[in-house]
Amino acid sequence: MTTSETSNLSRPQRANKGLRKSEGSKEGISPLTKKYWHQRYRLFSKYDQGIQMDEEGWFSVTPEETAIKHAQRCSDHDLVIDSFSGVGGNAIQFAAKGCHVIAIDIDPVKVELAMNNAKVYGVEEYIDFIVGDFFALAPSLKGDIVFLSPPWGGPSYKDIQTFTLELLKPIDGYTLFQVTQAITPNIIMFLPRNINLKQVPELSWLSSPPLELEVEPNYIQNHLKGVTLYFGSTVAASPRCSTDADDLV
Ligand code: MGP
Ligand code: SAH
């Protein structure tokens, strides 16, 4: 990514620029997703070059700055499985980092949108897109790293004071992690900011010996957007390793 592209991430939102009626209908924006549209350049710095979204895509896509951080944990030519690839926010950044990506989503519309968005970033040839259920495909998948950003149950996830691993969709976080570990111990998992951090070490204890673990709070302009767990070889050489909930406030 070039410096000029990166600088778009901090492009100031145009003050008081409301969403014109024609813009909303053209881009499929509902009252629920309007606030995410206002953050569109933080989601995709190349938004104006033809990015396409649907409603779930708007509220689920990983902000570009965070997706770049995730991708920095991979080495060139790694094979990365993006198990819940959505509209492509993470798959695009893994591909831009030089990895080959298997991008899986159960929703054919998401896969269409992700293919379009990968073309906007010029990385489509580094991504194999699959419409399918990750849990059904998992036994036949091989890869160096698995990236997990499953559904959190929609924007109302934050109405819950402490989000537990049992609340992840379509299956609880423990089962998801066990299915994934059968592919590789090198796992990156993007979770809600209100995740119960006391449960997090339990995931590494599912392996013997326990997997190395790093917990990274993901801030965008001082606003905590989510929490990333790194396991196995994706842990940084000198990790800021903590599971203390106080670190996230
Ligand atoms: P948010 O909390 O809905 O937005 O989502 P924001 O702007 O922090 O809301 P505020 O009103 O608290 O200011 C924050 C980020 O979480 C989104 O940009 C997505 O990257 C991620 N995210 C949100 N949801 C509901 C999901 C989800 O279901 N799955 C995944 N993988 N990521 C999600
Ligand atoms: N990281 C993505 C957002 C993922 S949102 C991005 O940056 O764009 C979670 C996605 O999981 C949704 O698109 C949803 O369609 C998909 N999904 C839900 N259940 C699934 C399953 N069983 N297998 C694969 N994908 C699934």
XYZ file of C-alpha atoms and ligand atoms in Angstrom:
308
model
C 0.000 0.000 0.000
C 1.380 3.415 -0.913
C 1.725 6.337 1.471
C -0.940 8.305 -0.331
C -3.402 5.425 -0.041
C -2.662 5.039 3.651
C -3.176 8.736 4.248
C -6.761 8.372 3.085
C -7.446 6.417 6.277
C -7.250 9.564 8.310
C -9.139 11.664 5.773
C -11.383 13.922 7.895
C -15.091 13.259 7.524
C -16.693 16.172 5.704
C -18.501 18.113 8.413
C -22.297 18.124 8.261
C -22.285 16.267 4.979
C -25.584 14.465 5.204
C -26.485 11.457 3.141
C -28.478 12.610 0.130
C -31.529 10.487 -0.679
C -30.136 9.492 -4.070
C -26.798 8.425 -2.522
C -28.550 6.238 0.051
C -30.654 4.303 -2.422
C -27.798 4.017 -4.930
C -25.429 2.473 -2.383
C -27.987 0.331 -0.542
C -27.688 2.298 2.690
C -30.373 1.803 5.336
C -30.931 3.784 8.565
C -29.002 1.001 10.341
C -25.933 1.325 8.141
C -25.840 5.112 7.680
C -23.301 5.612 10.481
C -20.941 3.108 8.846
C -21.279 4.906 5.495
C -20.002 8.015 7.237
C -16.886 5.974 8.187
C -16.519 4.590 4.641
C -12.957 5.790 3.992
C -11.805 4.143 7.231
C -13.372 0.898 6.067
C -11.954 1.096 2.532
C -9.563 3.908 1.612
C -10.400 3.190 -2.062
C -14.141 3.399 -1.371
C -14.712 5.907 -4.187
C -13.074 3.632 -6.766
C -16.018 1.206 -6.894
C -16.323 -0.577 -3.536
C -19.673 -2.359 -3.124
C -21.364 -3.289 0.150
C -24.564 -4.817 1.479
C -26.168 -4.198 4.862
C -24.293 -6.885 6.810
C -21.110 -5.899 5.004
C -21.427 -2.319 6.251
C -21.581 -3.226 9.933
C -19.192 -6.209 9.812
C -16.266 -5.210 7.626
C -12.949 -4.836 9.452
C -11.648 -1.226 9.259
C -8.757 -1.090 6.790
C -6.192 0.072 9.352
C -7.015 -2.953 11.543
C -7.041 -5.377 8.595
C -3.561 -4.114 7.659
C -2.372 -4.895 11.220
C -3.783 -8.422 10.934
C -2.010 -8.926 7.615
C 1.324 -7.778 9.052
C 1.428 -11.035 11.060
C 1.792 -13.074 7.850
C 4.873 -13.698 5.768
C 5.025 -13.373 1.990
C 3.538 -16.388 0.214
C 1.778 -17.747 3.319
C -1.485 -19.489 2.525
C -4.142 -17.727 4.602
C -7.670 -19.066 5.044
C -10.169 -16.245 5.658
C -13.004 -18.402 6.979
C -15.722 -15.700 7.167
C -14.569 -13.334 4.442
C -17.618 -11.061 4.113
C -17.093 -8.204 1.643
C -13.334 -8.797 1.683
C -11.910 -6.283 4.170
C -9.366 -8.758 5.531
C -8.837 -10.952 2.458
C -7.796 -7.881 0.443
C -5.158 -6.839 2.983
C -3.735 -10.370 3.335
C -3.420 -10.499 -0.468
C -1.886 -7.016 -0.581
C 0.734 -8.245 1.922
C 1.796 -10.967 -0.526
C -0.146 -13.930 0.867
C -2.332 -16.271 -1.119
C -5.827 -16.250 0.361
C -8.685 -18.754 0.412
C -11.717 -16.559 1.114
C -14.824 -18.436 2.266
C -18.292 -17.050 2.877
C -21.599 -18.876 3.137
C -23.446 -15.994 1.445
C -23.016 -15.892 -2.360
C -23.806 -12.158 -2.395
C -20.865 -11.485 -0.033
C -18.545 -13.449 -2.305
C -19.670 -11.405 -5.334
C -19.065 -8.181 -3.402
C -15.668 -9.376 -2.130
C -14.590 -10.285 -5.680
C -15.569 -6.824 -6.885
C -13.765 -5.163 -3.974
C -10.613 -7.239 -4.504
C -10.570 -6.007 -8.111
C -10.739 -2.399 -6.878
C -7.530 -3.112 -4.923
C -5.971 -5.071 -7.816
C -5.437 -8.213 -5.705
C -8.133 -10.553 -7.075
C -5.636 -12.965 -8.614
C -4.188 -13.738 -5.163
C -7.550 -14.793 -3.714
C -9.533 -17.998 -4.316
C -13.164 -17.239 -3.499
C -15.386 -20.034 -2.229
C -19.110 -19.920 -1.461
C -19.484 -22.410 1.363
C -19.893 -23.258 5.025
C -16.535 -23.062 6.791
C -17.514 -25.849 9.190
C -18.309 -28.212 6.324
C -15.136 -27.287 4.424
C -12.729 -27.256 7.405
C -11.768 -30.977 7.374
C -10.491 -30.611 3.801
C -8.660 -27.276 4.243
C -4.894 -26.800 4.536
C -3.206 -23.473 5.243
C -0.448 -21.682 7.158
C -2.769 -19.282 8.998
C -6.517 -19.192 9.616
C -8.225 -15.835 10.116
C -11.542 -15.890 11.995
C -14.013 -12.978 12.008
C -17.349 -14.709 12.552
C -20.696 -12.924 12.963
C -21.203 -11.334 16.380
C -24.999 -11.203 16.070
C -25.286 -7.748 14.467
C -24.626 -4.235 15.838
C -26.658 -5.033 18.984
C -23.674 -7.057 20.249
C -22.710 -3.977 22.268
C -25.993 -3.930 24.199
C -24.593 -6.894 26.128
C -22.319 -5.783 28.967
C -19.884 -8.675 28.596
C -19.910 -10.596 25.329
C -19.042 -14.249 25.921
C -17.523 -16.726 23.469
C -20.789 -18.686 23.581
C -22.528 -15.784 21.776
C -20.508 -15.996 18.548
C -22.451 -17.168 15.491
C -23.224 -19.609 14.006
C -21.427 -21.764 16.620
C -19.786 -20.888 19.962
C -16.169 -19.706 19.992
C -14.795 -22.846 21.676
C -16.194 -25.159 18.998
C -15.061 -22.758 16.270
C -11.558 -22.729 17.725
C -11.362 -26.520 18.007
C -12.468 -26.977 14.394
C -9.849 -24.412 13.323
C -7.002 -25.904 15.358
C -7.334 -29.096 13.358
C -6.123 -27.028 10.354
C -3.336 -25.051 12.068
C -2.442 -23.590 15.493
C -1.624 -20.278 13.746
C -4.912 -18.496 14.236
C -5.979 -14.839 14.245
C -9.409 -14.126 15.734
C -11.194 -10.749 15.589
C -13.670 -10.321 18.448
C -15.963 -7.654 19.940
C -14.438 -5.014 22.216
C -16.709 -6.184 25.071
C -15.467 -9.785 24.861
C -15.023 -11.531 28.201
C -11.217 -11.490 28.380
C -11.259 -14.018 31.206
C -12.401 -16.649 28.669
C -9.655 -15.912 26.167
C -6.837 -18.033 27.712
C -9.226 -20.996 27.708
C -8.865 -21.077 23.917
C -5.102 -21.579 24.107
C -5.615 -24.237 26.807
C -7.585 -26.325 24.285
C -4.120 -27.361 22.988
C -1.420 -29.222 24.844
C 0.971 -27.546 25.426
C -1.152 -24.358 25.455
C -0.790 -22.135 22.400
C 1.115 -18.876 22.654
C -1.381 -16.029 22.900
C -1.342 -12.270 22.332
C -4.278 -9.932 22.876
C -4.349 -6.712 20.831
C -6.942 -3.968 21.369
C -7.730 -2.316 18.030
C -8.253 1.440 18.226
C -9.209 3.732 15.362
C -8.743 7.375 16.308
C -8.899 6.545 20.045
C -12.108 4.536 19.623
C -11.852 0.843 20.552
C -13.348 -1.070 17.609
C -12.495 -4.647 18.484
C -9.978 -7.015 20.052
C -7.688 -9.333 18.115
C -6.335 -12.612 19.488
C -3.161 -13.982 17.922
C -2.186 -17.623 18.475
C 0.823 -19.753 17.541
C 3.259 -18.278 15.047
C 1.102 -15.175 14.537
C 2.146 -13.882 17.989
C 4.589 -10.978 17.567
C 8.246 -11.488 18.518
C 7.837 -9.156 21.518
C 4.111 -9.336 22.132
C 2.193 -6.904 24.237
C 0.650 -9.953 25.838
C -2.139 -9.308 28.241
C -5.522 -10.667 29.144
C -6.200 -7.955 31.678
C -9.549 -6.322 30.920
C -8.331 -3.060 32.470
C -5.908 -2.703 29.551
C -8.788 -2.217 27.143
C -10.508 0.729 28.765
P -19.674 -1.149 15.842
O -19.465 -1.240 17.307
O -21.019 -1.542 15.330
O -19.323 0.290 15.291
O -18.600 -2.042 15.095
P -18.710 1.562 16.024
O -18.495 2.590 14.962
O -17.518 1.168 16.846
O -19.952 1.936 16.923
P -20.128 2.949 18.116
O -21.552 3.354 18.007
O -19.843 2.201 19.361
O -19.184 4.084 17.882
C -17.202 -1.810 15.225
C -16.477 -2.737 14.299
O -16.704 -4.072 14.748
C -16.984 -2.747 12.868
O -16.361 -1.746 12.103
C -16.595 -4.131 12.392
O -15.239 -4.138 12.002
C -16.712 -4.956 13.647
N -17.952 -5.733 13.675
C -19.152 -5.308 14.077
N -20.034 -6.356 13.992
C -21.430 -6.296 14.343
C -19.346 -7.448 13.535
C -19.696 -8.815 13.280
O -20.829 -9.261 13.442
N -18.704 -9.628 12.855
C -17.440 -9.166 12.666
N -16.502 -10.024 12.254
N -17.083 -7.883 12.899
C -18.032 -7.047 13.325
N -13.856 -9.871 7.951
C -14.966 -9.614 7.049
C -16.309 -9.536 7.770
C -16.860 -10.881 8.194
S -18.530 -10.765 8.778
C -14.662 -8.317 6.279
O -13.744 -7.591 6.665
O -15.371 -8.021 5.309
C -18.923 -12.456 8.977
C -19.274 -13.210 7.693
O -19.433 -14.600 8.021
C -20.597 -12.811 7.010
O -20.308 -12.317 5.731
C -21.401 -14.125 6.907
O -22.082 -14.294 5.675
C -20.308 -15.165 7.058
N -20.722 -16.492 7.575
C -21.656 -16.781 8.506
N -21.694 -18.119 8.733
C -20.731 -18.683 7.952
C -20.264 -20.017 7.756
N -20.806 -21.049 8.425
N -19.246 -20.232 6.893
C -18.696 -19.190 6.212
N -19.117 -17.901 6.325
C -20.111 -17.648 7.199
